[in-house]
mmCIF file of C-alpha atoms in Angstrom:
data_model
loop_
_atom_site.group_PDB
_atom_site.id
_atom_site.type_symbol
_atom_site.label_atom_id
_atom_site.label_comp_id
_atom_site.label_asym_id
_atom_site.label_seq_id
_atom_site.Cartn_x
_atom_site.Cartn_y
_atom_site.Cartn_z
ATOM 1 C CA MET A 1 0.242 0.136 -0.323
ATOM 2 C CA ARG A 2 1.470 3.475 -1.476
ATOM 3 C CA ARG A 3 1.204 6.456 0.649
ATOM 4 C CA GLU A 4 0.690 9.600 -1.473
ATOM 5 C CA VAL A 5 2.827 12.395 -0.068
ATOM 6 C CA ASP A 6 1.516 16.045 0.144
ATOM 7 C CA MET A 7 4.375 17.330 -1.546
ATOM 8 C CA SER A 8 3.291 20.950 -0.773
ATOM 9 C CA SER A 9 5.306 19.753 2.360
ATOM 10 C CA SER A 10 7.650 17.655 1.593
ATOM 11 C CA ALA A 11 11.494 17.980 3.065
ATOM 12 C CA THR A 12 14.057 16.868 0.643
ATOM 13 C CA VAL A 13 17.032 14.387 2.110
ATOM 14 C CA GLN A 14 20.378 13.743 0.462
ATOM 15 C CA VAL A 15 22.395 10.818 1.130
ATOM 16 C CA ARG A 16 25.517 9.907 -0.133
ATOM 17 C CA ILE A 17 26.121 5.724 0.135
ATOM 18 C CA ASP A 18 28.658 3.346 -1.870
ATOM 19 C CA GLU A 19 27.336 2.128 -5.294
ATOM 20 C CA ARG A 20 28.157 -0.971 -4.010
ATOM 21 C CA THR A 21 25.339 -0.890 -1.099
ATOM 22 C CA LYS A 22 23.042 1.493 -3.544
ATOM 23 C CA THR A 23 22.800 -1.244 -6.407
ATOM 24 C CA GLN A 24 22.231 -4.175 -3.874
ATOM 25 C CA ALA A 25 19.602 -2.769 -1.427
ATOM 26 C CA LYS A 26 17.581 -1.715 -4.931
ATOM 27 C CA LYS A 27 17.153 -5.167 -6.071
ATOM 28 C CA VAL A 28 16.200 -5.647 -2.534
ATOM 29 C CA LEU A 29 13.828 -2.768 -2.536
ATOM 30 C CA ASP A 30 12.489 -3.837 -5.936
ATOM 31 C CA ALA A 31 11.592 -7.084 -4.740
ATOM 32 C CA LEU A 32 9.773 -5.570 -2.183
ATOM 33 C CA HIS A 33 7.812 -3.075 -4.477
ATOM 34 C CA LEU A 34 9.397 -0.227 -2.741
ATOM 35 C CA SER A 35 11.447 2.728 -4.180
ATOM 36 C CA MET A 36 14.343 4.028 -2.058
ATOM 37 C CA SER A 37 12.093 6.881 -1.104
ATOM 38 C CA GLU A 38 9.883 5.282 0.138
ATOM 39 C CA ALA A 39 12.084 3.005 2.078
ATOM 40 C CA ILE A 40 13.682 5.963 3.385
ATOM 41 C CA CYS A 41 10.710 7.654 4.511
ATOM 42 C CA LEU A 42 9.508 4.502 5.972
ATOM 43 C CA PHE A 43 12.387 3.754 8.482
ATOM 44 C CA LEU A 44 12.175 7.771 9.143
ATOM 45 C CA ARG A 45 8.868 7.285 10.064
ATOM 46 C CA GLN A 46 9.681 3.693 12.567
ATOM 47 C CA VAL A 47 12.339 6.170 14.016
ATOM 48 C CA VAL A 48 9.697 8.437 14.554
ATOM 49 C CA LEU A 49 7.707 6.168 16.392
ATOM 50 C CA HIS A 50 10.558 4.517 17.731
ATOM 51 C CA ARG A 51 12.066 7.552 19.337
ATOM 52 C CA GLY A 52 15.537 6.255 17.838
ATOM 53 C CA ILE A 53 16.909 3.818 15.616
ATOM 54 C CA PRO A 54 13.999 0.572 15.177
ATOM 55 C CA PHE A 55 16.496 -1.931 15.264
ATOM 56 C CA GLU A 56 18.651 -3.089 18.161
ATOM 57 C CA VAL A 57 22.896 -1.038 17.011
ATOM 58 C CA LYS A 58 25.615 -2.721 18.856
ATOM 59 C CA ILE A 59 29.672 -2.880 18.596
ATOM 60 C CA PRO A 60 30.515 -6.538 19.028
ATOM 61 C CA ASN A 61 32.619 -7.590 21.435
ATOM 62 C CA ALA A 62 35.572 -9.102 20.228
ATOM 63 C CA LEU A 63 34.469 -12.834 19.626
ATOM 64 C CA THR A 64 30.823 -12.089 18.153
ATOM 65 C CA ARG A 65 33.383 -10.392 15.681
ATOM 66 C CA GLU A 66 35.630 -13.294 14.819
ATOM 67 C CA THR A 67 32.823 -15.483 15.210
ATOM 68 C CA LEU A 68 30.570 -13.700 12.270
ATOM 69 C CA GLU A 69 33.952 -13.139 10.058
ATOM 70 C CA LYS A 70 34.332 -17.181 10.984
ATOM 71 C CA SER A 71 30.905 -17.403 9.858
ATOM 72 C CA GLU A 72 31.107 -15.013 6.511
ATOM 73 C CA ARG A 73 33.737 -17.169 5.531
ATOM 74 C CA GLY A 74 31.837 -20.219 5.415
ATOM 75 C CA GLU A 75 33.841 -21.745 8.660
ATOM 76 C CA ASP A 76 32.639 -23.744 11.454
ATOM 77 C CA VAL A 77 28.941 -23.943 10.160
ATOM 78 C CA LYS A 78 27.114 -26.542 10.766
ATOM 79 C CA GLU A 79 23.955 -27.572 8.673
ATOM 80 C CA PHE A 80 21.188 -29.831 9.555
ATOM 81 C CA GLY A 81 18.688 -31.541 7.433
ATOM 82 C CA THR A 82 16.005 -31.718 10.728
ATOM 83 C CA VAL A 83 14.867 -29.766 13.657
ATOM 84 C CA GLU A 84 15.503 -32.908 15.453
ATOM 85 C CA GLU A 85 19.761 -33.294 14.359
ATOM 86 C CA LEU A 86 20.051 -30.427 15.871
ATOM 87 C CA PHE A 87 18.133 -30.796 18.866
ATOM 88 C CA GLU A 88 20.440 -34.186 18.720
ATOM 89 C CA ASP A 89 23.760 -32.041 17.685
ATOM 90 C CA LEU A 90 22.629 -29.954 21.083
ATOM 91 C CA GLY A 91 22.299 -32.743 23.173
ATOM 92 C CA LEU A 92 18.914 -31.759 23.792
#
């Protein structure tokens, strides 16, 4: 559902972002049938609604950073065919 914007009371926001991020974001937004402008408006409305960033922003500790980097490289990643296999691996 697209919300109509009253252009007489609208403001302009310019954003600088690297080309790769812009391209990747556009692909995701296209799949959601959202324009970049609509997505930014959605984000800003959520900032107002939540009175802050609408998601958790944290600086990961060294262990978390290392674990995330390993995961991105495909190291120490386990895959399971079923939930039962996962539970068995966890000893549950």
